[in-house]
PDB file of C-alpha atoms in Angstrom:
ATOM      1  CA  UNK U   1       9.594 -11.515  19.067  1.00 70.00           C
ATOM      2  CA  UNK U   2      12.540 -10.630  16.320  1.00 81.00           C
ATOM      3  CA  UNK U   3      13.543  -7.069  16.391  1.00 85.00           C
ATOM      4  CA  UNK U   4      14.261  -5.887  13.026  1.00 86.00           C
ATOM      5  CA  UNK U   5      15.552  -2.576  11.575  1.00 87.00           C
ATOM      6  CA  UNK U   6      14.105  -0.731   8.417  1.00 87.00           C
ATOM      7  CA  UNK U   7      17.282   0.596   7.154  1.00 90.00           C
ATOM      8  CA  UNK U   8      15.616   1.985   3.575  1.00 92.00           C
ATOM      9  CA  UNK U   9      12.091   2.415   1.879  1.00 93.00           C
ATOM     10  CA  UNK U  10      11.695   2.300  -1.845  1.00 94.00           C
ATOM     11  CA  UNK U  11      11.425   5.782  -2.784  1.00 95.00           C
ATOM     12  CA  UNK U  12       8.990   4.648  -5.843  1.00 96.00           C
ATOM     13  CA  UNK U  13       7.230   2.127  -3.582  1.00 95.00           C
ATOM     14  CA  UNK U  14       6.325   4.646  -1.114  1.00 96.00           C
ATOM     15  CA  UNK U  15       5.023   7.221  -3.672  1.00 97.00           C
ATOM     16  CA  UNK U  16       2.987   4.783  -5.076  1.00 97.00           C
ATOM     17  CA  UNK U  17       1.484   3.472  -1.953  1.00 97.00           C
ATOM     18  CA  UNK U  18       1.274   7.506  -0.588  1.00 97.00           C
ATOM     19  CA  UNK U  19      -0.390   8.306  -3.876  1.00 97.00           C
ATOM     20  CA  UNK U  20      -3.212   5.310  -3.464  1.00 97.00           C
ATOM     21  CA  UNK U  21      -3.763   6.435   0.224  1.00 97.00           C
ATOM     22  CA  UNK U  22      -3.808  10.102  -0.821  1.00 97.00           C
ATOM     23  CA  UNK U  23      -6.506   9.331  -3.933  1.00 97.00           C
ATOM     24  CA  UNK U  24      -8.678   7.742  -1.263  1.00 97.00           C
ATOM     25  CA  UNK U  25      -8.512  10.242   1.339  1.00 97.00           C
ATOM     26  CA  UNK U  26      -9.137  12.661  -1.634  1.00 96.00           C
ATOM     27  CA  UNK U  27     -12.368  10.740  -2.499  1.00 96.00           C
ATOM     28  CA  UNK U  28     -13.464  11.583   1.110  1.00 96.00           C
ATOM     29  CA  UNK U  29     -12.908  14.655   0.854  1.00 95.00           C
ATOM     30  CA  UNK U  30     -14.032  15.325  -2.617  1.00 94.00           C
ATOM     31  CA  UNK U  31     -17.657  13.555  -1.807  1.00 95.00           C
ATOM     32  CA  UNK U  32     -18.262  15.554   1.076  1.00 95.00           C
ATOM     33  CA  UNK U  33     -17.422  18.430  -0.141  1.00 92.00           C
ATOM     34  CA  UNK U  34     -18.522  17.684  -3.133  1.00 92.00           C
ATOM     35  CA  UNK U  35     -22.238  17.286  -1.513  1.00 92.00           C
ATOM     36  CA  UNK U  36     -21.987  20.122   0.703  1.00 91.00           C
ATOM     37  CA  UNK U  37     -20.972  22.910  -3.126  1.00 87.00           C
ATOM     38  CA  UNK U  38     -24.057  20.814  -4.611  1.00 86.00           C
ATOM     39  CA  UNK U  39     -27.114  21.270  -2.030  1.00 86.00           C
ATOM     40  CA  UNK U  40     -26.052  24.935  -0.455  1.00 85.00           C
ATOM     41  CA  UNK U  41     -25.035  25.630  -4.252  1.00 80.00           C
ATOM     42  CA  UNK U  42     -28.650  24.844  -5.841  1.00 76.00           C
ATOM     43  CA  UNK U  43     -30.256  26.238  -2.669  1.00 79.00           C
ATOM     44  CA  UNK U  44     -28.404  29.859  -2.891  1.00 78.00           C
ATOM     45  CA  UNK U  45     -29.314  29.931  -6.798  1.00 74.00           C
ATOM     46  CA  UNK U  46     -32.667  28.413  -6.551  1.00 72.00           C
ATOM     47  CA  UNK U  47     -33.434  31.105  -3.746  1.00 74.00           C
ATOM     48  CA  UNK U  48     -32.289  33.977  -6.325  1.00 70.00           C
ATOM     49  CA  UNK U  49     -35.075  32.648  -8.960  1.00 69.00           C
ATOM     50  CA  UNK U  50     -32.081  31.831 -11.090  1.00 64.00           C
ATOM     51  CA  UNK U  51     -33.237  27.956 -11.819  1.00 61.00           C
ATOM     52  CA  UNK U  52     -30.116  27.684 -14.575  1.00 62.00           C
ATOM     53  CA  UNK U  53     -27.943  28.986 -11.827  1.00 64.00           C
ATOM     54  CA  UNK U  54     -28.387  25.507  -9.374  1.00 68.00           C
ATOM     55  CA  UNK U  55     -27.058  23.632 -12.212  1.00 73.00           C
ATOM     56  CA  UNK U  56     -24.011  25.708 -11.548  1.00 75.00           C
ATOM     57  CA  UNK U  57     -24.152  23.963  -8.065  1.00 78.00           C
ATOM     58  CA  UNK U  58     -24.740  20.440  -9.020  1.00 81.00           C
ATOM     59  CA  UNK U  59     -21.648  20.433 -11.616  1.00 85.00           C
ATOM     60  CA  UNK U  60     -19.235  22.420  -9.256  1.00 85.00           C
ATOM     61  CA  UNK U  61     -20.230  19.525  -6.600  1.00 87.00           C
ATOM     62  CA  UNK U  62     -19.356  16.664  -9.185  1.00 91.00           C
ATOM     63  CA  UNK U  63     -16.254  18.438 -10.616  1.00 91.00           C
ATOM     64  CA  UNK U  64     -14.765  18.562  -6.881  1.00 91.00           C
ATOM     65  CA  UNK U  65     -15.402  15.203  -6.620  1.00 93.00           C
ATOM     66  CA  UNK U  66     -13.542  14.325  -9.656  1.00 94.00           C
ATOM     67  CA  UNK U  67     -10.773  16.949  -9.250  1.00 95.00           C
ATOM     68  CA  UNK U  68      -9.842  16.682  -5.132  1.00 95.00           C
ATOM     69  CA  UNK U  69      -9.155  12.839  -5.455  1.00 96.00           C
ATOM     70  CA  UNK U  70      -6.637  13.703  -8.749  1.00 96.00           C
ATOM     71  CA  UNK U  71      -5.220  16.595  -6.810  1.00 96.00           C
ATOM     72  CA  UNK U  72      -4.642  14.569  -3.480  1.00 97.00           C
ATOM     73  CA  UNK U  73      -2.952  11.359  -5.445  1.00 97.00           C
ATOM     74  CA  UNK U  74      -0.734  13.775  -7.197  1.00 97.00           C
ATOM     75  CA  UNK U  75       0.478  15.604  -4.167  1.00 97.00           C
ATOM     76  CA  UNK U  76       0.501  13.209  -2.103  1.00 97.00           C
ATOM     77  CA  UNK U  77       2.526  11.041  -4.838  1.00 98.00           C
ATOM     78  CA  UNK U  78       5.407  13.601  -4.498  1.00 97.00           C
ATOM     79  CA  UNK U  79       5.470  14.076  -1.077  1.00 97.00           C
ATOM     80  CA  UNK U  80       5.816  10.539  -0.473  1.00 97.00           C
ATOM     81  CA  UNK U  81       9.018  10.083  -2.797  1.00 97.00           C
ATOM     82  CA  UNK U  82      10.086  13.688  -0.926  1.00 97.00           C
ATOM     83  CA  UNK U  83       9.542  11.688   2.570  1.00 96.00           C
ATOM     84  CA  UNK U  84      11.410   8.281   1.562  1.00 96.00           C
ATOM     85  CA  UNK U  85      14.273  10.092  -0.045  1.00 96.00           C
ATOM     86  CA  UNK U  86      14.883  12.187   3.613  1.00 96.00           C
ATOM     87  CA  UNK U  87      13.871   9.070   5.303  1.00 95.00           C
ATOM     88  CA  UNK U  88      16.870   6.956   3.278  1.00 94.00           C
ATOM     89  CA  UNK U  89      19.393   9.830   4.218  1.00 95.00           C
ATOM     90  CA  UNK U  90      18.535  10.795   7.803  1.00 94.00           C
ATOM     91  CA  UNK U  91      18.090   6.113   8.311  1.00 92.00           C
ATOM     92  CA  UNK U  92      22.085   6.747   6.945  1.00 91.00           C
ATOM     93  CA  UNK U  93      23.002   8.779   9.556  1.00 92.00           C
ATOM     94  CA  UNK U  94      21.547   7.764  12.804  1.00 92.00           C
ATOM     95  CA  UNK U  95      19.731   4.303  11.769  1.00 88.00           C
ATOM     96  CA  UNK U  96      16.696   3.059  10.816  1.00 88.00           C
ATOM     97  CA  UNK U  97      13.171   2.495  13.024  1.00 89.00           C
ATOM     98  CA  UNK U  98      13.280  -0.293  14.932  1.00 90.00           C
ATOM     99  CA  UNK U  99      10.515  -2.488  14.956  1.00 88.00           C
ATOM    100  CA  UNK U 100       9.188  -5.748  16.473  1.00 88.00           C
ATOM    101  CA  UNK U 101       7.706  -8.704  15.216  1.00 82.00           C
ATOM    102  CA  UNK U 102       5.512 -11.742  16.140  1.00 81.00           C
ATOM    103  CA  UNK U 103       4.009 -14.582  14.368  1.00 74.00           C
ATOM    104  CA  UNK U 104       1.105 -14.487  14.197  1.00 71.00           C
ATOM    105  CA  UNK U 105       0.236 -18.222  14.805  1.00 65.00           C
ATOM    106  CA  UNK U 106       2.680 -19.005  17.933  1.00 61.00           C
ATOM    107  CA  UNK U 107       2.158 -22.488  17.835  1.00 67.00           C
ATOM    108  CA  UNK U 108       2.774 -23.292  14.676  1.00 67.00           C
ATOM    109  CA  UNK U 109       6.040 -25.123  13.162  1.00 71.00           C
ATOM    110  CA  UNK U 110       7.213 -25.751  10.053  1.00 75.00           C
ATOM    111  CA  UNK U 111       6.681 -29.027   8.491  1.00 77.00           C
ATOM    112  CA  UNK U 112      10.382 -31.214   8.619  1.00 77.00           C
ATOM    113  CA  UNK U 113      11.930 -31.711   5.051  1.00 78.00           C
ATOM    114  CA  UNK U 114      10.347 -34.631   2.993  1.00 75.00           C
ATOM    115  CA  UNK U 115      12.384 -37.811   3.190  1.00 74.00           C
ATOM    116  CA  UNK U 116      12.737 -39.204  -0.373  1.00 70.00           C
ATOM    117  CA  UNK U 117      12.602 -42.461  -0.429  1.00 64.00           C
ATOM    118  CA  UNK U 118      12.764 -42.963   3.183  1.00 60.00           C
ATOM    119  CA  UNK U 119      13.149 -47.014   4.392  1.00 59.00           C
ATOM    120  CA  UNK U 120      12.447 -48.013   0.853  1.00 61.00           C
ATOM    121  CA  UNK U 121      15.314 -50.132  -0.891  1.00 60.00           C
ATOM    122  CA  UNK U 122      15.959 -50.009  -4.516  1.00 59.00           C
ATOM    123  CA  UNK U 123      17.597 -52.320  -6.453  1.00 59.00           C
ATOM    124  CA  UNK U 124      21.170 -51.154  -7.815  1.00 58.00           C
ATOM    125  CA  UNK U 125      22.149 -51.184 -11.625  1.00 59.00           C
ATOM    126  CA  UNK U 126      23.080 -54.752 -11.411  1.00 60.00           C
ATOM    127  CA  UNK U 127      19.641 -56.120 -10.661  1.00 58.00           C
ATOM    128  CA  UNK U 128      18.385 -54.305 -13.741  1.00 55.00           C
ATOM    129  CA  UNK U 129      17.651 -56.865 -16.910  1.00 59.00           C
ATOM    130  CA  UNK U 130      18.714 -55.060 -19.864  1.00 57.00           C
TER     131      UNK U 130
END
């Protein structure tokens, strides 16, 4: 096992990566919530007798499902710079998080350095004809 040290994060790396994560947790979220605005949406207006009113419903339901993932990237795109940038200063100060390693084939080796022209003898520039 080799103990390593992680002594700084990219602060644009890790808003990009936090932004990706937060767009798909948003997408979640959005599609059941999304589902939940659309069927108790139509079901309140189509139990008024207002038939227009459950379209009301259906596009609320399909604009959350656009809008949450957007919103969730965004935020979660700034808070993830915010979080590297303290994590870079506080890492400064008392160290970074230790962490372990392991390969993750333990019995393999790497292969030994090719051996140009190994046991083969070449003539010198003498031998040569021209």
């Amino acid at each position: 096992m080799a103990k390593m040290e992680l002594k700084r994060v990219g602060i644009l790396s890790m808003a990009k990566i936090s932004g990706i994560i937060g767009a798909g947790l948003g997408l979640i979220i959005g599609v059941i919530y999304g589902m939940i605005f659309m069927v108790i949406g139509a079901a309140v207006m189509s139990a008024s007798g207002e038939g227009a009113g459950a379209l009301g419903g259906i596009v609320g339901g399909i604009a959350m499902i656009v809008i949450i993932p957007i919103f969730y990237g965004i935020l979660m795109f700034i808070f993830g710079a915010i979080y590297a940038l303290i994590y870079n200063v506080a890492a400064g100060f008392i160290g970074g998080v230790e962490m372990e390693f392991e390969s993750a084939a333990a019995d393999y080796a790497a292969p030994p350095p090719p051996q140009w022209n190994a046991g083969q003898h070449h003539p010198g520039p003498q031998q040569y004809p021209y």
